[in-house]
Coordinates of C-alpha atoms and ligand atoms in Angstrom, one line a residue:
M1057 CA 93.2 -66.7 -52.5
N1058 CA 92.3 -69.3 -55.7
A1059 CA 93.0 -68.4 -58.6
P1060 CA 90.2 -68.5 -60.8
A1061 CA 89.4 -72.2 -62.6
R1062 CA 89.7 -71.1 -66.1
A1063 CA 86.6 -69.7 -68.2
K1064 CA 86.3 -73.1 -69.8
D1065 CA 86.5 -75.6 -67.4
S1066 CA 82.5 -74.6 -66.6
R1067 CA 81.1 -77.3 -68.1
A1068 CA 80.1 -80.6 -64.7
P1069 CA 77.2 -81.0 -63.7
E1070 CA 76.7 -80.3 -59.4
R1071 CA 76.0 -83.7 -59.6
M1072 CA 76.8 -87.3 -60.9
K1073 CA 75.5 -91.1 -60.4
A1074 CA 78.1 -92.4 -58.7
W1075 CA 77.7 -96.5 -57.2
V1076 CA 78.8 -96.4 -53.3
L1077 CA 79.6 -99.7 -50.5
G1078 CA 77.1 -100.6 -48.5
G1079 CA 78.4 -103.7 -46.6
P1080 CA 80.5 -106.1 -48.0
D1081 CA 79.0 -107.4 -51.4
E1082 CA 77.2 -104.2 -51.4
L1083 CA 77.1 -101.8 -54.3
L1084 CA 74.4 -99.0 -54.1
L1085 CA 73.7 -96.4 -57.0
V1086 CA 74.1 -93.1 -55.6
E1087 CA 73.6 -89.6 -56.9
K1088 CA 76.5 -87.7 -55.3
P1089 CA 78.1 -84.1 -55.5
V1090 CA 80.7 -83.9 -58.3
P1091 CA 83.6 -82.8 -57.0
R1092 CA 85.6 -79.7 -57.2
P1093 CA 89.6 -80.2 -58.1
G1094 CA 91.9 -79.0 -55.8
A1095 CA 95.5 -77.2 -57.1
A1096 CA 97.5 -79.8 -58.6
E1097 CA 94.7 -81.9 -59.9
V1098 CA 92.0 -81.9 -62.3
L1099 CA 88.8 -82.9 -62.3
V1100 CA 87.8 -86.4 -65.4
R1101 CA 85.0 -87.0 -66.6
I1102 CA 85.2 -91.1 -66.9
G1103 CA 84.7 -92.5 -70.0
A1104 CA 85.6 -96.6 -68.9
T1105 CA 86.7 -98.4 -65.5
A1106 CA 87.8 -102.5 -65.5
V1107 CA 87.2 -104.6 -63.5
C1108 CA 90.5 -106.0 -61.3
G1109 CA 90.8 -108.6 -58.5
T1110 CA 91.6 -106.1 -56.3
D1111 CA 88.1 -104.4 -56.5
L1112 CA 86.2 -107.8 -55.6
E1113 CA 88.6 -107.6 -52.8
V1114 CA 88.1 -104.5 -52.2
I1115 CA 84.0 -104.7 -52.2
S1116 CA 84.1 -108.3 -50.1
H1117 CA 86.6 -107.1 -47.2
G1118 CA 87.8 -104.2 -47.5
P1119 CA 91.7 -103.9 -47.8
P1120 CA 94.0 -102.9 -49.1
A1121 CA 91.6 -100.1 -49.3
L1122 CA 91.6 -97.8 -46.4
V1123 CA 89.1 -95.0 -46.1
Q1124 CA 88.8 -92.7 -42.7
G1125 CA 91.4 -95.1 -40.9
G1126 CA 89.1 -98.1 -40.9
L1127 CA 87.0 -100.0 -43.6
P1128 CA 85.6 -98.6 -47.2
F1129 CA 82.2 -99.7 -45.8
N1130 CA 78.6 -97.7 -45.2
K1131 CA 81.2 -94.1 -45.7
N1132 CA 79.8 -93.3 -49.1
F1133 CA 83.0 -94.7 -51.3
T1134 CA 82.9 -95.2 -54.3
P1135 CA 85.4 -97.5 -55.5
G1136 CA 86.8 -99.0 -58.9
H1137 CA 91.1 -97.6 -59.6
E1138 CA 91.5 -98.4 -63.1
Y1139 CA 89.5 -96.3 -65.4
M1140 CA 90.3 -93.2 -68.2
G1141 CA 88.7 -90.3 -69.6
T1142 CA 88.0 -87.0 -70.6
V1143 CA 89.8 -84.2 -68.9
A1144 CA 86.7 -81.6 -67.3
Q1145 CA 87.6 -79.2 -65.0
L1146 CA 91.7 -77.6 -64.5
G1147 CA 92.0 -77.1 -60.7
P1148 CA 94.0 -73.8 -59.7
G1149 CA 97.2 -73.0 -61.2
V1150 CA 97.4 -76.4 -63.7
D1151 CA 98.4 -75.6 -67.1
E1152 CA 100.3 -79.6 -67.3
F1153 CA 96.1 -80.3 -69.1
D1154 CA 94.1 -79.4 -70.9
V1155 CA 90.2 -79.3 -70.7
G1156 CA 89.1 -82.2 -73.3
D1157 CA 92.9 -84.0 -73.2
R1158 CA 91.5 -87.7 -73.4
V1159 CA 94.1 -89.8 -70.6
A1160 CA 94.1 -92.9 -69.0
V1161 CA 94.7 -93.2 -64.9
E1162 CA 97.6 -95.1 -62.3
I1163 CA 96.2 -95.3 -59.0
H1164 CA 98.2 -93.6 -56.7
A1165 CA 99.4 -90.2 -55.6
G1166 CA 100.7 -90.9 -52.5
C1167 CA 101.5 -87.8 -50.1
G1168 CA 103.8 -86.4 -52.3
R1169 CA 105.7 -85.6 -48.7
C1170 CA 107.3 -88.7 -47.3
E1171 CA 110.3 -91.0 -48.6
R1172 CA 109.0 -92.7 -50.7
C1173 CA 107.0 -90.7 -52.0
R1174 CA 110.1 -88.5 -53.0
E1175 CA 111.7 -91.7 -54.2
G1176 CA 108.8 -92.3 -56.6
M1177 CA 107.8 -95.4 -54.7
Y1178 CA 104.6 -93.7 -54.5
T1179 CA 102.5 -96.9 -54.3
A1180 CA 104.2 -97.7 -50.7
C1181 CA 103.4 -94.2 -49.1
V1182 CA 104.4 -94.7 -45.5
N1183 CA 101.7 -92.0 -45.0
Y1184 CA 98.8 -94.3 -46.5
G1185 CA 94.7 -94.1 -45.8
M1186 CA 96.2 -90.1 -44.1
N1187 CA 94.3 -87.9 -46.4
Y1188 CA 91.4 -87.0 -43.1
G1189 CA 91.1 -84.5 -40.3
D1190 CA 94.1 -83.2 -38.2
R1191 CA 96.0 -86.3 -40.0
D1192 CA 95.6 -85.1 -43.7
K1193 CA 98.7 -85.5 -45.9
G1194 CA 96.5 -85.9 -48.7
H1195 CA 97.2 -88.8 -49.8
R1196 CA 95.3 -90.6 -52.6
A1197 CA 94.8 -93.7 -54.2
N1198 CA 91.5 -93.9 -55.4
G1199 CA 89.4 -96.3 -55.2
F1200 CA 91.3 -97.7 -52.2
T1201 CA 91.0 -94.1 -50.1
T1202 CA 89.8 -91.6 -52.5
D1203 CA 86.7 -92.2 -54.8
G1204 CA 87.2 -93.8 -57.5
G1205 CA 86.2 -94.8 -61.2
F1206 CA 82.5 -96.5 -60.7
A1207 CA 81.0 -93.3 -61.1
E1208 CA 80.3 -89.9 -64.0
Y1209 CA 83.1 -87.7 -62.7
A1210 CA 86.3 -88.6 -60.4
V1211 CA 89.4 -86.0 -59.1
N1212 CA 92.7 -86.8 -60.1
H1213 CA 95.6 -85.7 -59.2
V1214 CA 98.0 -84.8 -62.6
N1215 CA 101.2 -86.8 -61.0
T1216 CA 98.4 -89.4 -62.3
L1217 CA 97.3 -88.9 -66.0
V1218 CA 98.9 -90.3 -68.5
R1219 CA 97.9 -88.8 -72.0
V1220 CA 96.1 -91.2 -74.6
P1221 CA 95.9 -91.0 -78.2
R1222 CA 92.1 -90.7 -80.0
D1223 CA 92.7 -94.2 -81.9
M1224 CA 93.6 -96.2 -78.7
S1225 CA 89.7 -97.5 -77.5
D1226 CA 87.9 -96.1 -74.3
E1227 CA 88.2 -99.9 -73.4
E1228 CA 92.1 -100.7 -74.1
A1229 CA 92.7 -96.9 -72.1
T1230 CA 91.6 -99.0 -69.0
L1231 CA 94.6 -101.5 -69.0
V1232 CA 97.2 -98.7 -69.5
V1233 CA 97.8 -99.0 -65.6
T1234 CA 98.2 -102.7 -65.6
A1235 CA 101.4 -102.6 -68.5
G1236 CA 102.1 -100.4 -65.4
T1237 CA 102.3 -102.6 -62.7
V1238 CA 104.0 -104.9 -64.8
I1239 CA 106.8 -102.4 -66.0
Y1240 CA 106.9 -101.2 -61.9
G1241 CA 107.7 -105.3 -61.1
L1242 CA 110.5 -105.5 -64.4
D1243 CA 111.7 -102.5 -62.9
V1244 CA 112.7 -103.6 -59.5
L1245 CA 113.6 -106.8 -61.4
G1246 CA 117.1 -105.3 -62.9
G1247 CA 114.7 -103.4 -66.1
L1248 CA 117.1 -104.8 -68.4
V1249 CA 115.4 -107.7 -70.3
A1250 CA 116.5 -107.3 -74.5
G1251 CA 117.4 -111.4 -74.6
Q1252 CA 117.0 -112.7 -70.6
S1253 CA 114.6 -115.2 -69.9
V1254 CA 111.0 -113.6 -68.6
V1255 CA 108.6 -116.7 -67.7
V1256 CA 105.6 -115.4 -66.2
T1257 CA 103.8 -117.6 -64.6
G1258 CA 99.9 -116.7 -63.6
P1259 CA 97.4 -115.5 -66.9
G1260 CA 95.2 -113.1 -65.0
A1261 CA 95.2 -109.6 -66.5
I1262 CA 98.4 -108.4 -65.5
G1263 CA 100.6 -112.3 -65.7
L1264 CA 98.7 -111.8 -69.8
M1265 CA 100.1 -108.2 -69.3
G1266 CA 103.3 -109.3 -68.0
V1267 CA 103.8 -111.4 -71.4
G1268 CA 102.9 -107.7 -74.2
V1269 CA 105.4 -105.6 -72.0
A1270 CA 108.6 -108.4 -71.7
K1271 CA 108.1 -109.4 -75.0
A1272 CA 108.3 -105.4 -76.4
L1273 CA 111.0 -104.8 -74.3
G1274 CA 112.9 -107.5 -76.1
A1275 CA 112.9 -110.5 -73.6
S1276 CA 114.1 -114.0 -74.8
P1277 CA 112.2 -116.6 -74.4
V1278 CA 108.9 -114.9 -72.5
V1279 CA 106.8 -118.3 -71.7
L1280 CA 103.6 -117.8 -69.9
T1281 CA 102.5 -120.8 -67.2
G1282 CA 98.8 -121.3 -66.6
T1283 CA 96.6 -124.5 -65.0
E1284 CA 93.6 -126.5 -68.1
R1285 CA 91.1 -123.7 -67.0
D1286 CA 93.6 -121.0 -68.8
R1287 CA 93.5 -122.9 -71.7
R1288 CA 91.7 -119.7 -73.8
R1289 CA 93.9 -117.2 -71.4
L1290 CA 97.1 -119.1 -73.0
E1291 CA 95.9 -118.6 -76.4
I1292 CA 95.8 -115.0 -76.0
G1293 CA 99.3 -115.1 -74.0
R1294 CA 100.6 -116.4 -77.1
K1295 CA 98.7 -113.8 -79.8
L1296 CA 100.7 -111.3 -76.9
G1297 CA 104.1 -113.0 -77.0
A1298 CA 105.1 -115.9 -75.2
D1299 CA 107.3 -117.8 -76.6
E1300 CA 105.5 -120.6 -74.7
V1301 CA 103.4 -122.0 -72.4
V1302 CA 102.9 -124.2 -70.4
D1303 CA 99.9 -126.2 -68.9
V1304 CA 101.2 -127.3 -65.5
S1305 CA 97.9 -129.4 -65.5
R1306 CA 99.7 -131.2 -67.9
E1307 CA 103.4 -131.3 -67.3
E1308 CA 105.4 -130.0 -64.4
V1309 CA 105.7 -126.6 -63.9
V1310 CA 109.2 -126.3 -63.7
A1311 CA 110.5 -129.8 -65.5
A1312 CA 109.0 -127.1 -68.4
V1313 CA 111.1 -124.2 -67.6
M1314 CA 114.5 -126.4 -67.5
R1315 CA 113.6 -128.0 -71.1
I1316 CA 112.7 -124.7 -72.2
T1317 CA 115.8 -123.1 -71.2
R1318 CA 118.0 -126.5 -71.7
G1319 CA 119.0 -126.6 -67.9
K1320 CA 119.7 -124.0 -67.3
G1321 CA 116.6 -122.2 -65.7
A1322 CA 115.4 -118.7 -66.5
H1323 CA 116.4 -114.9 -65.5
Y1324 CA 113.9 -113.7 -64.3
V1325 CA 109.8 -114.9 -62.7
L1326 CA 107.4 -112.7 -62.6
E1327 CA 104.5 -114.2 -60.1
C1328 CA 101.1 -113.6 -60.9
S1329 CA 99.3 -116.7 -60.5
G1330 CA 99.5 -115.6 -56.3
A1331 CA 98.7 -120.2 -55.9
P1332 CA 100.0 -121.2 -52.5
N1333 CA 102.9 -123.1 -53.5
A1334 CA 104.1 -120.6 -56.6
L1335 CA 107.3 -118.9 -54.7
N1336 CA 109.1 -121.8 -54.6
D1337 CA 108.3 -123.1 -57.9
A1338 CA 110.1 -120.0 -59.0
A1339 CA 112.6 -120.4 -56.5
H1340 CA 113.4 -123.5 -59.1
M1341 CA 112.7 -122.3 -62.4
V1342 CA 115.7 -119.3 -62.2
S1343 CA 118.7 -120.3 -63.2
R1344 CA 121.2 -119.1 -60.0
G1345 CA 120.8 -115.7 -58.9
G1346 CA 117.9 -115.1 -60.4
R1347 CA 115.3 -112.7 -60.2
I1348 CA 111.9 -113.2 -58.6
C1349 CA 108.8 -110.5 -58.7
L1350 CA 105.6 -111.4 -56.3
V1351 CA 102.8 -109.6 -58.3
A1352 CA 100.0 -111.4 -57.4
F1353 CA 100.1 -113.2 -53.7
P1354 CA 98.6 -116.5 -52.0
H1355 CA 95.5 -116.0 -49.2
A1356 CA 97.1 -117.6 -46.1
P1357 CA 100.4 -118.0 -45.2
V1358 CA 102.5 -120.5 -47.0
P1359 CA 105.7 -122.5 -46.2
V1360 CA 108.7 -121.4 -47.8
D1361 CA 112.0 -123.2 -49.0
V1362 CA 114.7 -120.2 -47.4
A1363 CA 117.5 -122.3 -47.3
H1364 CA 117.3 -123.1 -51.3
L1365 CA 116.3 -118.8 -51.8
V1366 CA 120.0 -118.2 -49.6
S1367 CA 122.1 -120.5 -51.0
N1368 CA 121.3 -120.3 -54.4
N1369 CA 121.5 -116.0 -54.2
I1370 CA 117.6 -115.7 -55.3
Y1371 CA 116.6 -112.9 -55.3
V1372 CA 112.6 -112.1 -54.5
F1373 CA 111.7 -109.1 -54.9
G1374 CA 107.2 -107.6 -53.7
I1375 CA 105.7 -104.8 -55.8
R1376 CA 102.8 -102.9 -54.5
G1377 CA 100.8 -101.7 -58.0
E1378 CA 102.8 -99.2 -60.7
G1379 CA 105.3 -96.6 -58.9
R1380 CA 108.2 -93.9 -60.6
S1381 CA 106.1 -93.1 -63.6
A1382 CA 105.8 -96.9 -64.4
T1383 CA 102.2 -96.2 -66.2
R1384 CA 103.7 -93.6 -68.2
R1385 CA 105.9 -96.2 -70.1
A1386 CA 102.9 -98.4 -70.0
A1387 CA 101.3 -96.2 -71.6
A1388 CA 104.0 -95.6 -74.8
L1389 CA 103.9 -98.7 -75.5
M1390 CA 100.6 -98.7 -76.3
A1391 CA 100.3 -95.6 -77.9
Q1392 CA 103.1 -97.2 -80.8
K1393 CA 101.3 -100.8 -80.3
R1394 CA 104.0 -102.8 -79.8
F1395 CA 101.5 -105.8 -77.9
P1396 CA 97.8 -106.5 -78.7
A1397 CA 96.7 -105.3 -74.9
K1398 CA 92.7 -104.8 -76.2
L1399 CA 93.1 -109.0 -76.3
L1400 CA 92.3 -108.7 -72.9
H1401 CA 89.2 -106.7 -73.1
T1402 CA 86.4 -109.6 -73.4
H1403 CA 83.0 -107.8 -71.8
S1404 CA 81.4 -104.4 -71.2
F1405 CA 78.5 -103.5 -69.8
P1406 CA 77.3 -99.8 -68.4
L1407 CA 77.4 -98.0 -65.7
A1408 CA 74.2 -99.0 -64.5
E1409 CA 75.4 -103.0 -64.4
V1410 CA 78.6 -102.2 -62.5
P1411 CA 76.9 -104.9 -60.5
T1412 CA 76.6 -107.0 -63.5
A1413 CA 80.4 -106.6 -64.6
I1414 CA 81.7 -107.5 -61.2
R1415 CA 80.5 -111.1 -61.5
Y1416 CA 80.9 -111.0 -64.4
A1417 CA 85.0 -110.3 -62.9
A1418 CA 84.8 -112.5 -60.3
E1419 CA 82.7 -116.2 -62.0
R1420 CA 84.8 -115.8 -64.7
I1421 CA 81.9 -116.0 -66.7
E1422 CA 82.1 -116.5 -70.4
D1423 CA 85.2 -116.7 -69.7
A1424 CA 85.8 -113.5 -69.1
I1425 CA 89.5 -111.8 -68.1
K1426 CA 88.9 -107.8 -68.2
V1427 CA 85.4 -105.8 -68.4
V1428 CA 85.1 -103.2 -68.1
V1429 CA 82.1 -100.2 -67.7
K1430 CA 81.8 -98.4 -70.5
M1431 CA 80.5 -95.5 -70.1
R1432 CA 78.4 -94.0 -72.4
Ligands
ZN236 ZN1 94.0 -102.6 -60.6
ZN237 ZN1 103.7 -91.0 -49.3

């Protein structure tokens, strides 16, 4: 028999408003039952949900969402994965959180039972999407394989929650998971960045967070690259701690990094642009034995100068998401106000206007960086 939910838990209504994905690029506002938390889960009353580039992929094309073994269309699936809120109800046996706690969430709970989950690499869970039918391994990645945050409520595994302080705004708290991705990237690069040079290529939300986090961890110098179109973002990058910004429309990017590092090349490159030649450029801007973390990727396969990578002992890593509890460490840095993350937030829309929010993010209307759906 399940333990009864705690007495003070019973505040969630029976039904809620939620956006669901119809066909590609078709979002519908519907009423759905409010989900109920199971063991090791809580119900989160969502406060704000940021729009991410990956949401645009999911809504238009499907992957990396995987719902009931296939594309996420016409399955009553709610997208949205970068959200924060308040704990509204506790599942049986949960004492890690209390009703009323303010939390930011990470996306992936994983299955908790595969080799990768056991190693803390739950964003690379080998049972990704296996949460249905007779292959139900309990995998959760909200907004990808389970319902996400463009709704009034969502269920989260306790492992995916991190408390955020009262003086962090809802909008800023949605950015905790973005900073978590950066910390995970720096983890796989080797972790210690104080006094080492970090080049961040591409000033999107993750790139700008990369600048803030690298600077907070003592990297020196921190270099941010972008194009003429990114002028405003490069300015924000300076405010987040970039020692140098490079407009690659004006200066060849490898030459610029070599100038800044006095011909040595950088220790680390955090590739956040997804530009077709970004890996080759990164390979030529790191020092011999340097390390590159690929956070973004081009849409089509690209030729890579493998001989240069091998003959210069250059390490290349790819990461997905925010493994190894990086989100908790990111939340700690942000709670300490180590960098002004809120500069990334440019627009807010109410829940009723999710399609407009998505259009602002997709088309970069009014120079949008992080567009946030605010529930109330
Ligand atoms: Zn995202
Ligand atoms: Zn797993």
